[in-house]
């Protein structure tokens, strides 16, 4: 099979061999139900609790019991927001941003249609928030503030420590953070923040698809989303998916011990600098402050060229990237994130997200950099406005 160069790690990641090895016995001889009182059940329960400790360590949670397993990042986000609203029916206001992932954005839009009031915080051209806007948005009836830590399309990081301090000082709102894109890419230490709820998803950091978690700060009241048996201490019903939970724990441990972040940053920076030096129509989408961006992500627009055409040509060369968010790949409207950043249409349509991961090599980046300028030139010549 042809070598594939995978530069779409924000969409999903490859299951790490260590993670696969850890979960495999649970698809074979280790099949008990963790709620069973017998030997098999007890062994499953121990495995789940070990995974909970591994995830708690990765997030810097104060207590292991603050971690609740779910099926994905979207479930965690939905549960966090709805779980708060259900217990405070008199509070009808939420605050979020215009650049959230659909898991939060579409939920908030649906709540708006159902009578809630949502304040949508704007971002500037670099994708950054004005924290004065946040302070001004907080009200006595604000139930939830929901903000992402890392943007899936641009990698821009929001200062959640500072945001948490503002939320705590100026309101009684619960503070939810969508941490799905950040986990495994930057250090997280929730214990030292005012974050109340924090969503993560296993497939973004080398666990399989189908498992996630929600951090629920000790003592925070949150209504369950799935109602049924008493699993997860009554917080999330349904027999626990032991193989996937074990996998999530192992992936968390791998992420905690990973020391290659600087290497990934170096590859990403070289990719970015070389593209800007060799392709004059290339523009960065996201902040120029590199410390305010994930170390693995570059979102770059190529003016007057269609992103989908670039993606197809790279795909033919064995290089896999994304145009904005993977969830948007089927639709032709430009990304809501780039629109919120006021990126002009001619640039937004030509945006490509390169997202690197632990398995990428210098040689792969060289291969991309050798081919990309030719592809962009060729497409620009075909474009009615590109060859002026
Ligand atoms: N939040 C962010 C920032 C994401 O990037 C994603 C997935 O791309 C999600 C939430 C949803 O996660 P999942 O695919 O596990 O439902």
Tab-separated table of N, CA and C in Angstrom, residues 50-61 67 69 200 205 213 245 248-249 252-253:
chain	number	residue	atom	x	y	z
A	50	UNK	N	-8.884	2.120	37.539
A	50	UNK	CA	-7.504	2.459	37.151
A	50	UNK	C	-7.537	3.506	36.018
A	51	UNK	N	-8.431	3.281	35.046
A	51	UNK	CA	-8.536	4.234	33.923
A	51	UNK	C	-8.953	5.614	34.436
A	52	UNK	N	-9.846	5.609	35.429
A	52	UNK	CA	-10.310	6.894	35.974
A	52	UNK	C	-9.120	7.648	36.591
A	53	UNK	N	-8.267	6.893	37.294
A	53	UNK	CA	-7.075	7.534	37.889
A	53	UNK	C	-6.165	8.086	36.800
A	54	UNK	N	-5.999	7.311	35.710
A	54	UNK	CA	-5.107	7.756	34.629
A	54	UNK	C	-5.624	9.048	33.988
A	55	UNK	N	-6.938	9.127	33.790
A	55	UNK	CA	-7.508	10.338	33.174
A	55	UNK	C	-7.416	11.509	34.159
A	56	UNK	N	-7.697	11.237	35.439
A	56	UNK	CA	-7.623	12.295	36.450
A	56	UNK	C	-6.202	12.868	36.522
A	57	UNK	N	-5.207	11.991	36.436
A	57	UNK	CA	-3.805	12.450	36.458
A	57	UNK	C	-3.522	13.364	35.272
A	58	UNK	N	-3.993	12.954	34.091
A	58	UNK	CA	-3.711	13.747	32.881
A	58	UNK	C	-4.302	15.149	32.994
A	59	UNK	N	-5.490	15.232	33.606
A	59	UNK	CA	-6.175	16.536	33.681
A	59	UNK	C	-5.771	17.337	34.910
A	60	UNK	N	-4.998	16.728	35.801
A	60	UNK	CA	-4.675	17.424	37.052
A	60	UNK	C	-5.932	17.655	37.875
A	61	UNK	N	-6.814	16.636	37.902
A	61	UNK	CA	-8.046	16.750	38.704
A	61	UNK	C	-7.688	16.582	40.175
A	67	UNK	N	-13.973	12.381	37.522
A	67	UNK	CA	-13.997	11.944	36.118
A	67	UNK	C	-15.181	11.009	35.891
A	69	UNK	N	-17.058	8.761	32.771
A	69	UNK	CA	-16.860	8.319	31.385
A	69	UNK	C	-18.135	8.503	30.569
A	200	UNK	N	-13.701	15.966	27.277
A	200	UNK	CA	-12.619	15.426	26.443
A	200	UNK	C	-13.144	14.245	25.628
A	205	UNK	N	-6.810	11.760	21.009
A	205	UNK	CA	-5.463	11.525	21.529
A	205	UNK	C	-5.142	10.029	21.628
A	213	UNK	N	-14.960	11.644	28.212
A	213	UNK	CA	-15.155	11.823	29.655
A	213	UNK	C	-15.597	13.251	29.917
A	245	UNK	N	-12.991	2.221	27.874
A	245	UNK	CA	-12.565	2.997	29.047
A	245	UNK	C	-11.111	2.647	29.382
A	248	UNK	N	-9.026	4.445	26.944
A	248	UNK	CA	-8.924	5.875	27.255
A	248	UNK	C	-7.889	6.096	28.367
A	249	UNK	N	-7.921	5.218	29.365
A	249	UNK	CA	-6.951	5.334	30.459
A	249	UNK	C	-5.527	5.187	29.949
A	252	UNK	N	-4.471	8.194	28.049
A	252	UNK	CA	-4.181	9.305	28.959
A	252	UNK	C	-2.773	9.154	29.528
A	253	UNK	N	-2.436	7.932	29.879
A	253	UNK	CA	-1.096	7.688	30.445
A	253	UNK	C	-0.006	7.958	29.392
